[in-house]
Amino acid sequence: DYLRKRRHNEIFKKNGINSMPSLPIIGVAHHLIKKTPADMIEFTEEVFKNMGKTCNLWLLDQATVLTADPVFIEPLLSSQKVLTKNNLYELLTPWLREGLLLSTGSKWHSRRKIITPTFHFKILEEFVGVFERQSNVMMDLLRDKADGKTVVNLYSFVCAMALDVIAETAMGVKIQAQLQPDLPYVKAVRTVSSITSARFVSMLQRFDFWLWLTANSTYKQLHSNIALMHDFTGKVIEERRKLLEQNIKTKLPEDQHNDDEDVGRKKHTAFLDMLLLAEINGQPLTNNDIREEVDTFMFEGHDTTTSGISFTCYLLSRHPNVQQKVFEEIRAVIGDDKQRPITLHDLQELKYLECVIKESMRLYPPVPSIGRYIEQDVYLDGKLYPANTNVTVMIYHALRDPAYFKEPDQFIPERFYSDNNEKINTFAYVPFSAGPRNCVGQKFALLEMKSTISKILLHYELLPLGEDVRPVMNLVLVSSNGVNMGLKPRLYNN
Ligand code: HEM
């Protein structure tokens, strides 16, 4: 073990990577044991300040390279050889199994090949109506809070809305998370997301055995809720497969299996339908194959956009000039009729809003860190990196690097103008990651965020009420005291 650690440290040193002084066996775990999740942003900042933008920490006997340096991020994320996720992702395995986020090797390759086209422009166009309908529900729910005085934690409203959107687009099912929050599937998603996030930031709870031993009821709650979710998605898949087979047999046009609400309108295709039709090496996917992909969308596709929408609205509430500029753009593109459905074309025209969202995700990236595992010795940018190394890209810190972003803590959407001279380095701005394992859902996410935020601003003015956010790096970025603001109905006098 000593020799292994020495080899790692020597190789790192050659690459200009410092290793933090560590103790035998435990490494640097003693620095972390008393840290709370809320301390982690500051702790990592301190580490980078003292050790450099890429450095190594021994966590027990595991080499863990932390980086916020685009010079290293570029070869790492571009590599076709380092595609495996690190052990932190194991927390998600019981729920997501080997879906696209967690799978690796040839399984990941073949799945990525069939999933990428499911985000085709034409398909996304069909989803715009879902964004519209679900954000309209949220507008109704916000109405009695919008008195200009009440402090609203927008996060919980957006979260239920985003869950409705992803259930309908991924599975073709209306789960009514906003209107019936007590539905078992909805509660199960919330419970499993929150237990998994808590485990992500607790060194001890990460280990299954320890969770079972010290928090048995949480352990049981986690697994019974996962079983419930698998059961639910499994049944949806079975039903849609039957329906599809029936439709093929009777050659019914797609829109004849509409439910009541959709009568008269072409029913949109869900991701699940495309997976039912997909083949790998001439073989269709099994229900279990499809389930892990649908579950992955359910997880990856709602907490992330919730974080993005909530933090953007928060920043707008604190920057009235920017809010006014966005509002004017929305009014110019969409008009004053709050009931007029927002089209894909409208969303594409909202250029300033896009800059605002990009800048919000720079200050508050919904996915604040990602990880890779180096399985075999590998050369990145001509330098050797030893096998059995975890790497964590600290997206949160990279996006506030003054070497790449002037006044990095300021909210300046204009830096994303396409004609801005201050060209943004692709690997310095990675909220959706980059390279072969980048976010497959990023276009969907951007459209959903644009659609929801423009709906909110058409209906309400956002006011700087309540405590400022305290960002915490969970699986996604959250705020420990909520994402607070006030709302006031918009009046259109001029
Ligand atoms: C603002 C919203 C979002 C952000 C910031 C975001 C960010 C990311 C990031 C950083 C990754 C790389 C993860 C890693 O390397 O471990 C990723 C992967 C992924 N995202 Fe997103 N995401 C968002 C929304 C979505 C949505 C809406 C979907 C689905 C509808 C989605 C589906 C996925 C999937 C399936 C992967 C795995 C891709 C692969 O490994 O090939 N994401 N996302």
XYZ file of C-alpha atoms and ligand atoms in Angstrom:
537
model
C 0.000 0.000 0.000
C 2.818 2.379 0.929
C 4.564 1.695 -2.400
C 1.330 2.210 -4.327
C 0.706 5.538 -2.634
C 4.309 6.578 -3.239
C 4.013 5.763 -6.962
C 0.809 7.781 -7.242
C 2.301 10.742 -5.382
C 5.456 10.696 -7.523
C 3.501 10.584 -10.777
C 1.217 13.381 -9.595
C 4.225 15.489 -8.607
C 5.752 15.061 -12.077
C 2.457 16.387 -13.489
C 2.608 19.396 -11.165
C -0.165 18.021 -8.910
C 0.417 18.454 -5.176
C -0.838 15.836 -2.728
C -2.339 17.174 0.483
C -0.339 16.016 3.563
C -2.091 12.899 4.860
C -2.003 10.397 7.728
C -1.386 6.656 7.317
C -4.565 4.642 6.631
C -7.067 7.489 6.963
C -5.395 9.886 4.519
C -7.080 13.283 4.925
C -10.359 11.923 6.306
C -9.711 13.719 9.618
C -10.126 17.071 7.816
C -13.532 16.033 6.578
C -15.079 14.234 9.496
C -16.481 17.356 11.159
C -17.432 19.120 7.949
C -21.112 19.586 7.199
C -22.434 19.648 3.633
C -22.726 23.420 3.930
C -18.953 23.678 4.619
C -17.851 21.844 1.491
C -17.791 24.774 -0.954
C -15.571 26.805 1.370
C -13.407 23.817 2.299
C -12.704 22.999 -1.357
C -11.986 26.651 -2.092
C -9.375 26.622 0.682
C -7.849 23.399 -0.667
C -7.493 24.891 -4.163
C -6.016 28.089 -2.718
C -3.346 26.190 -0.795
C -2.655 23.252 -3.114
C -3.355 24.548 -6.638
C -6.317 24.182 -9.027
C -5.614 20.473 -9.464
C -4.498 18.533 -6.401
C -4.690 15.098 -4.842
C -6.329 14.057 -1.572
C -5.998 10.593 -0.091
C -9.443 9.590 1.150
C -8.605 6.504 3.182
C -6.563 4.566 0.587
C -8.209 6.152 -2.447
C -6.325 8.720 -4.525
C -8.816 11.497 -5.286
C -7.741 14.204 -7.671
C -9.807 17.374 -7.358
C -9.695 19.784 -10.239
C -11.146 23.142 -11.197
C -8.582 23.765 -13.921
C -9.783 23.862 -17.553
C -6.246 22.912 -18.644
C -6.802 19.496 -17.021
C -10.600 19.383 -17.472
C -10.221 19.515 -21.262
C -8.168 16.330 -21.805
C -10.048 14.537 -19.024
C -13.562 15.145 -20.333
C -12.517 14.750 -23.969
C -10.895 11.388 -23.343
C -12.476 8.309 -24.948
C -10.621 6.190 -22.384
C -11.784 7.721 -19.113
C -15.523 7.133 -19.358
C -16.245 5.326 -16.096
C -17.861 7.195 -13.210
C -16.262 7.191 -9.763
C -17.588 5.429 -6.689
C -19.759 8.323 -5.476
C -22.241 7.444 -8.189
C -22.767 4.013 -6.590
C -25.330 5.684 -4.336
C -27.574 5.995 -7.361
C -27.140 2.402 -8.543
C -30.044 0.843 -6.591
C -32.435 3.247 -8.326
C -30.892 3.875 -11.765
C -29.104 0.524 -12.223
C -27.113 0.707 -15.448
C -28.956 3.569 -17.117
C -27.058 6.032 -19.288
C -25.706 8.106 -16.403
C -24.055 5.159 -14.645
C -23.279 2.611 -17.349
C -19.876 2.311 -18.959
C -18.001 0.517 -21.767
C -19.912 -0.993 -24.682
C -23.255 -0.828 -22.875
C -22.926 2.938 -22.470
C -21.787 3.323 -26.111
C -24.725 1.441 -27.602
C -27.291 3.131 -25.347
C -25.893 6.595 -26.000
C -26.199 5.897 -29.729
C -29.914 5.213 -29.509
C -30.730 7.839 -26.873
C -29.014 10.826 -28.531
C -31.497 10.948 -31.468
C -34.453 10.872 -29.064
C -33.581 14.502 -28.268
C -34.080 15.466 -31.890
C -35.409 18.924 -32.569
C -38.742 17.645 -33.901
C -39.337 15.667 -30.734
C -38.405 18.611 -28.521
C -40.942 20.698 -30.408
C -43.653 18.310 -29.243
C -42.585 18.780 -25.639
C -43.030 22.550 -25.671
C -46.766 22.021 -25.091
C -46.021 19.977 -21.983
C -43.794 22.762 -20.583
C -46.618 25.191 -21.285
C -49.362 23.188 -19.595
C -47.354 22.276 -16.518
C -46.034 25.780 -15.956
C -49.596 27.077 -16.247
C -50.503 24.821 -13.317
C -47.630 26.350 -11.372
C -48.838 29.882 -12.209
C -52.219 29.013 -10.648
C -50.600 27.548 -7.544
C -48.426 30.637 -7.057
C -51.344 33.055 -7.415
C -52.391 33.323 -3.760
C -48.768 33.746 -2.633
C -48.232 36.623 -5.044
C -49.186 39.495 -2.738
C -45.860 41.328 -2.851
C -45.203 40.494 0.824
C -45.125 36.733 1.277
C -41.736 35.063 1.115
C -41.981 32.137 -1.310
C -39.473 29.303 -1.482
C -39.758 28.833 -5.230
C -37.741 25.606 -5.202
C -40.563 23.366 -4.010
C -43.052 24.725 -6.565
C -40.599 24.324 -9.416
C -39.609 20.846 -8.277
C -43.180 19.516 -8.505
C -43.609 21.196 -11.894
C -40.380 19.697 -13.237
C -41.410 16.262 -12.001
C -44.707 16.567 -13.880
C -42.841 17.624 -17.022
C -40.348 14.783 -16.966
C -42.973 12.130 -16.135
C -45.049 13.230 -19.096
C -42.155 13.571 -21.542
C -40.205 10.489 -20.460
C -43.093 8.112 -19.738
C -46.134 9.728 -21.289
C -47.818 9.698 -17.871
C -49.483 12.562 -16.029
C -48.510 11.984 -12.404
C -49.936 15.306 -11.155
C -47.058 15.982 -8.755
C -48.240 19.592 -8.455
C -51.873 18.838 -7.757
C -51.542 15.540 -5.879
C -48.213 15.687 -4.054
C -49.229 12.758 -1.851
C -49.375 10.251 -4.681
C -47.123 7.293 -3.715
C -44.853 7.532 -6.788
C -44.349 11.283 -6.316
C -43.562 10.843 -2.637
C -41.183 8.002 -3.427
C -39.191 10.112 -5.919
C -38.902 12.911 -3.352
C -37.918 10.516 -0.556
C -35.290 8.642 -2.550
C -33.823 11.864 -4.000
C -33.526 13.398 -0.556
C -32.072 10.297 1.199
C -29.566 9.833 -1.638
C -28.529 13.489 -1.448
C -28.044 13.237 2.311
C -25.874 10.137 1.829
C -23.824 11.934 -0.818
C -22.617 14.457 1.730
C -22.259 12.145 4.734
C -19.020 10.146 4.751
C -20.484 7.413 6.961
C -23.959 7.061 5.490
C -22.431 6.387 2.091
C -21.640 2.837 3.093
C -24.676 0.566 2.733
C -23.714 -1.538 5.737
C -23.302 1.523 7.949
C -26.651 2.958 6.852
C -28.285 -0.402 7.553
C -26.638 -0.567 10.989
C -27.041 3.010 12.203
C -30.149 4.228 10.397
C -32.084 1.076 9.725
C -35.426 2.801 9.198
C -33.881 5.149 6.576
C -32.290 2.126 4.894
C -35.651 0.348 4.736
C -37.464 3.485 3.606
C -34.915 3.938 0.811
C -35.258 0.406 -0.514
C -39.028 0.137 -0.192
C -39.447 3.419 -2.072
C -37.043 2.290 -4.798
C -39.074 -0.904 -5.152
C -42.249 1.173 -5.429
C -40.734 3.363 -8.158
C -39.437 0.368 -10.118
C -42.847 -1.209 -9.889
C -44.484 1.982 -11.182
C -42.126 2.534 -14.138
C -42.187 -1.198 -14.903
C -45.990 -1.160 -15.182
C -45.995 1.983 -17.342
C -43.517 0.323 -19.717
C -45.582 -2.881 -19.910
C -48.737 -0.920 -20.680
C -47.110 1.241 -23.345
C -45.551 -1.797 -24.984
C -48.976 -3.483 -25.171
C -50.511 -0.323 -26.600
C -47.768 -0.028 -29.165
C -48.184 -3.660 -30.228
C -51.951 -3.150 -30.527
C -51.453 -0.022 -32.597
C -49.037 -1.787 -34.908
C -51.475 -4.713 -35.316
C -54.490 -2.529 -36.032
C -52.358 0.105 -37.779
C -54.156 2.838 -35.836
C -52.646 6.230 -36.379
C -50.747 7.435 -33.312
C -53.318 10.014 -32.281
C -56.140 7.526 -31.825
C -54.920 6.330 -28.461
C -55.242 9.776 -26.970
C -56.606 10.205 -23.515
C -59.545 12.565 -23.010
C -57.531 15.651 -22.355
C -55.574 15.289 -25.530
C -58.488 14.660 -27.850
C -58.167 16.626 -31.040
C -54.463 17.179 -30.623
C -51.722 14.898 -31.831
C -50.422 13.082 -28.798
C -46.744 13.662 -28.311
C -44.336 10.775 -28.285
C -42.658 10.010 -24.974
C -38.970 9.035 -24.778
C -40.205 5.654 -23.663
C -42.022 5.088 -26.979
C -38.806 5.691 -28.873
C -36.955 3.249 -26.657
C -39.662 0.630 -27.260
C -39.014 0.920 -30.977
C -35.210 1.022 -30.725
C -32.952 -1.916 -31.469
C -29.385 -2.730 -30.572
C -27.741 -5.223 -32.975
C -31.178 -6.078 -34.337
C -32.573 -6.807 -30.867
C -35.260 -4.714 -29.159
C -34.585 -3.504 -25.618
C -36.187 -5.521 -22.811
C -38.559 -3.903 -20.329
C -35.770 -3.915 -17.742
C -33.356 -2.236 -20.177
C -35.910 0.472 -20.801
C -36.743 0.851 -17.150
C -33.195 1.830 -16.206
C -33.186 4.514 -18.902
C -36.600 5.864 -17.920
C -35.587 5.941 -14.248
C -32.400 7.775 -15.227
C -34.410 10.432 -17.061
C -36.741 10.739 -14.086
C -33.800 11.442 -11.795
C -31.461 13.417 -14.069
C -34.291 15.339 -15.717
C -36.042 17.026 -12.790
C -33.796 18.044 -9.877
C -31.329 19.619 -12.299
C -33.815 21.838 -14.111
C -35.460 22.677 -10.765
C -32.137 23.979 -9.488
C -31.490 25.906 -12.724
C -34.926 27.558 -12.827
C -35.023 28.401 -9.109
C -31.560 29.967 -8.912
C -32.146 31.959 -12.111
C -35.394 33.373 -10.670
C -33.561 34.126 -7.435
C -30.876 36.124 -9.278
C -33.557 37.971 -11.250
C -35.333 38.875 -8.014
C -32.052 40.390 -6.732
C -31.177 42.178 -10.011
C -34.228 44.237 -11.015
C -32.460 45.849 -13.995
C -31.689 42.476 -15.517
C -35.221 41.309 -14.723
C -36.671 44.333 -16.494
C -34.512 43.695 -19.562
C -35.588 40.036 -19.718
C -39.220 41.001 -19.219
C -39.047 43.496 -22.078
C -37.557 40.852 -24.330
C -40.277 38.353 -23.375
C -42.974 40.953 -23.971
C -41.514 41.833 -27.356
C -41.363 38.176 -28.420
C -44.469 36.693 -26.789
C -46.681 39.745 -26.346
C -49.020 40.712 -23.517
C -51.447 37.830 -23.799
C -50.546 35.606 -20.874
C -52.750 32.852 -22.245
C -51.060 32.663 -25.631
C -49.113 29.377 -25.806
C -45.360 29.876 -26.040
C -43.923 28.268 -29.183
C -40.551 26.737 -29.876
C -39.854 29.651 -32.193
C -40.530 32.125 -29.343
C -38.121 30.249 -27.120
C -35.413 30.402 -29.758
C -35.880 34.160 -30.028
C -35.305 34.743 -26.320
C -31.582 35.417 -26.708
C -31.058 37.620 -23.675
C -32.938 35.170 -21.448
C -30.545 32.490 -22.672
C -27.570 34.630 -21.584
C -29.256 35.113 -18.206
C -29.753 31.361 -17.739
C -26.161 30.643 -18.778
C -24.837 33.220 -16.340
C -27.060 31.853 -13.545
C -25.758 28.353 -14.188
C -22.238 29.762 -14.014
C -22.813 31.178 -10.535
C -25.067 28.339 -9.392
C -24.389 25.264 -11.528
C -27.228 22.731 -11.037
C -24.684 19.889 -11.173
C -21.856 21.294 -9.046
C -19.385 18.418 -9.458
C -18.879 15.298 -11.552
C -16.538 12.344 -11.179
C -14.529 9.872 -13.201
C -12.558 6.771 -12.309
C -9.226 6.072 -14.007
C -9.226 2.274 -14.276
C -5.922 1.823 -16.107
C -2.802 3.949 -16.466
C -3.720 6.555 -19.044
C -2.031 9.463 -20.846
C -3.975 12.706 -20.817
C -2.454 15.588 -22.749
C 0.786 13.593 -22.907
C 1.000 13.075 -19.134
C 0.643 9.754 -17.336
C -2.162 9.314 -14.779
C -2.051 6.171 -12.652
C -4.739 3.474 -12.535
C -7.108 3.451 -9.567
C -7.504 7.207 -9.296
C -10.759 9.000 -8.696
C -11.093 12.409 -10.296
C -13.676 14.977 -9.275
C -14.266 18.009 -11.457
C -15.425 20.811 -9.179
C -17.659 22.558 -11.683
C -18.836 25.057 -9.062
C -15.294 26.320 -8.464
C -14.193 26.189 -12.109
C -17.058 28.493 -13.090
C -15.896 31.196 -10.687
C -12.268 31.235 -11.782
C -11.092 34.864 -12.255
C -8.573 33.693 -14.866
C -11.512 32.801 -17.141
C -14.336 35.071 -15.961
C -13.815 38.765 -15.193
C -15.461 39.751 -11.877
C -16.365 36.106 -11.352
C -18.763 36.643 -8.440
C -20.831 39.245 -10.282
C -24.008 38.424 -12.203
C -23.221 39.708 -15.721
C -25.375 37.959 -18.368
C -23.837 40.149 -21.107
C -20.626 38.128 -20.917
C -22.512 35.435 -22.870
C -23.420 37.721 -25.798
C -22.315 35.956 -28.950
C -20.420 39.038 -30.147
C -18.629 39.538 -26.847
C -14.878 39.864 -27.274
C -14.228 38.040 -24.032
C -14.541 34.607 -25.698
C -15.569 31.952 -23.217
C -13.340 28.886 -23.143
C -15.444 25.753 -23.809
C -13.773 23.773 -21.052
C -13.925 26.628 -18.550
C -17.733 26.704 -18.838
C -19.001 23.171 -18.305
C -22.387 23.203 -16.486
C -23.509 20.403 -18.827
C -20.083 18.745 -18.727
C -18.343 18.314 -22.101
C -16.962 15.594 -24.350
C -18.474 12.165 -25.012
C -20.345 11.971 -21.684
C -21.813 15.433 -21.717
C -25.464 16.006 -20.830
C -27.614 14.322 -23.436
C -30.635 16.352 -22.257
C -29.152 19.842 -22.420
C -31.327 21.183 -25.254
C -34.433 19.854 -23.526
C -33.256 21.435 -20.259
C -32.602 24.827 -21.806
C -36.013 24.886 -23.488
C -37.789 23.867 -20.289
C -35.931 26.524 -18.309
C -36.636 29.237 -20.896
C -40.297 28.290 -21.134
C -40.908 28.201 -17.380
C -38.978 31.365 -16.578
C -40.738 33.339 -19.304
C -44.118 32.121 -18.000
C -43.179 33.215 -14.480
C -42.031 36.653 -15.659
C -45.111 37.156 -17.843
C -47.303 36.601 -14.794
C -45.240 37.894 -11.899
C -42.621 40.402 -10.907
C -39.966 38.799 -8.714
C -39.051 40.729 -5.569
C -35.940 40.492 -3.383
C -37.706 39.110 -0.300
C -36.486 36.531 2.197
C -33.002 35.363 3.115
C -30.294 35.137 0.488
C -29.426 31.651 -0.730
C -26.840 29.461 1.002
C -25.694 27.106 -1.742
C -24.889 23.528 -0.776
C -23.280 20.957 -3.051
C -25.523 17.928 -2.971
C -25.977 15.711 -5.998
C -27.463 18.886 -7.408
C -26.948 22.393 -6.087
C -29.540 23.335 -3.476
C -29.832 26.131 -0.961
C -29.886 25.127 2.717
C -32.400 27.885 3.560
C -34.536 27.664 0.411
C -34.551 29.798 -2.736
C -36.582 32.729 -1.478
C -38.243 35.657 -3.150
C -41.518 37.564 -3.299
C -43.993 37.698 -6.174
C -46.270 40.445 -7.397
C -48.783 40.120 -10.260
C -47.625 41.891 -13.417
C -49.739 44.828 -14.522
C -49.599 45.716 -18.190
C -50.389 49.427 -18.402
C -48.146 50.422 -21.222
C -30.159 22.353 -16.084
C -30.355 21.084 -16.258
C -29.280 20.045 -16.409
C -27.948 20.112 -16.099
C -27.177 21.280 -15.519
C -27.381 18.826 -16.418
C -26.043 18.511 -16.260
C -25.497 17.285 -16.586
C -24.117 16.943 -16.387
C -23.070 17.857 -15.764
C -23.955 15.676 -16.834
C -22.671 14.859 -16.792
C -22.746 13.978 -15.571
C -21.497 13.221 -15.306
O -20.515 13.285 -16.031
O -21.515 12.507 -14.316
C -25.231 15.202 -17.312
C -25.460 13.949 -17.841
C -26.695 13.499 -18.221
N -27.862 14.219 -18.253
Fe -28.096 16.151 -17.719
N -28.362 18.024 -16.917
C -29.534 18.725 -16.935
C -30.759 18.268 -17.396
C -31.000 17.040 -17.933
C -32.270 16.592 -18.445
C -33.528 17.457 -18.487
C -32.113 15.299 -18.838
C -33.111 14.351 -19.441
C -34.261 14.680 -19.912
C -30.735 14.931 -18.589
C -30.191 13.696 -18.837
C -28.869 13.384 -18.660
C -28.334 12.048 -18.900
C -29.121 10.828 -19.343
C -26.962 12.129 -18.635
C -25.941 11.021 -18.784
C -25.282 11.133 -20.147
C -24.189 10.118 -20.392
O -23.464 9.758 -19.474
O -24.023 9.721 -21.552
N -30.092 16.017 -18.044
N -26.157 16.209 -17.156
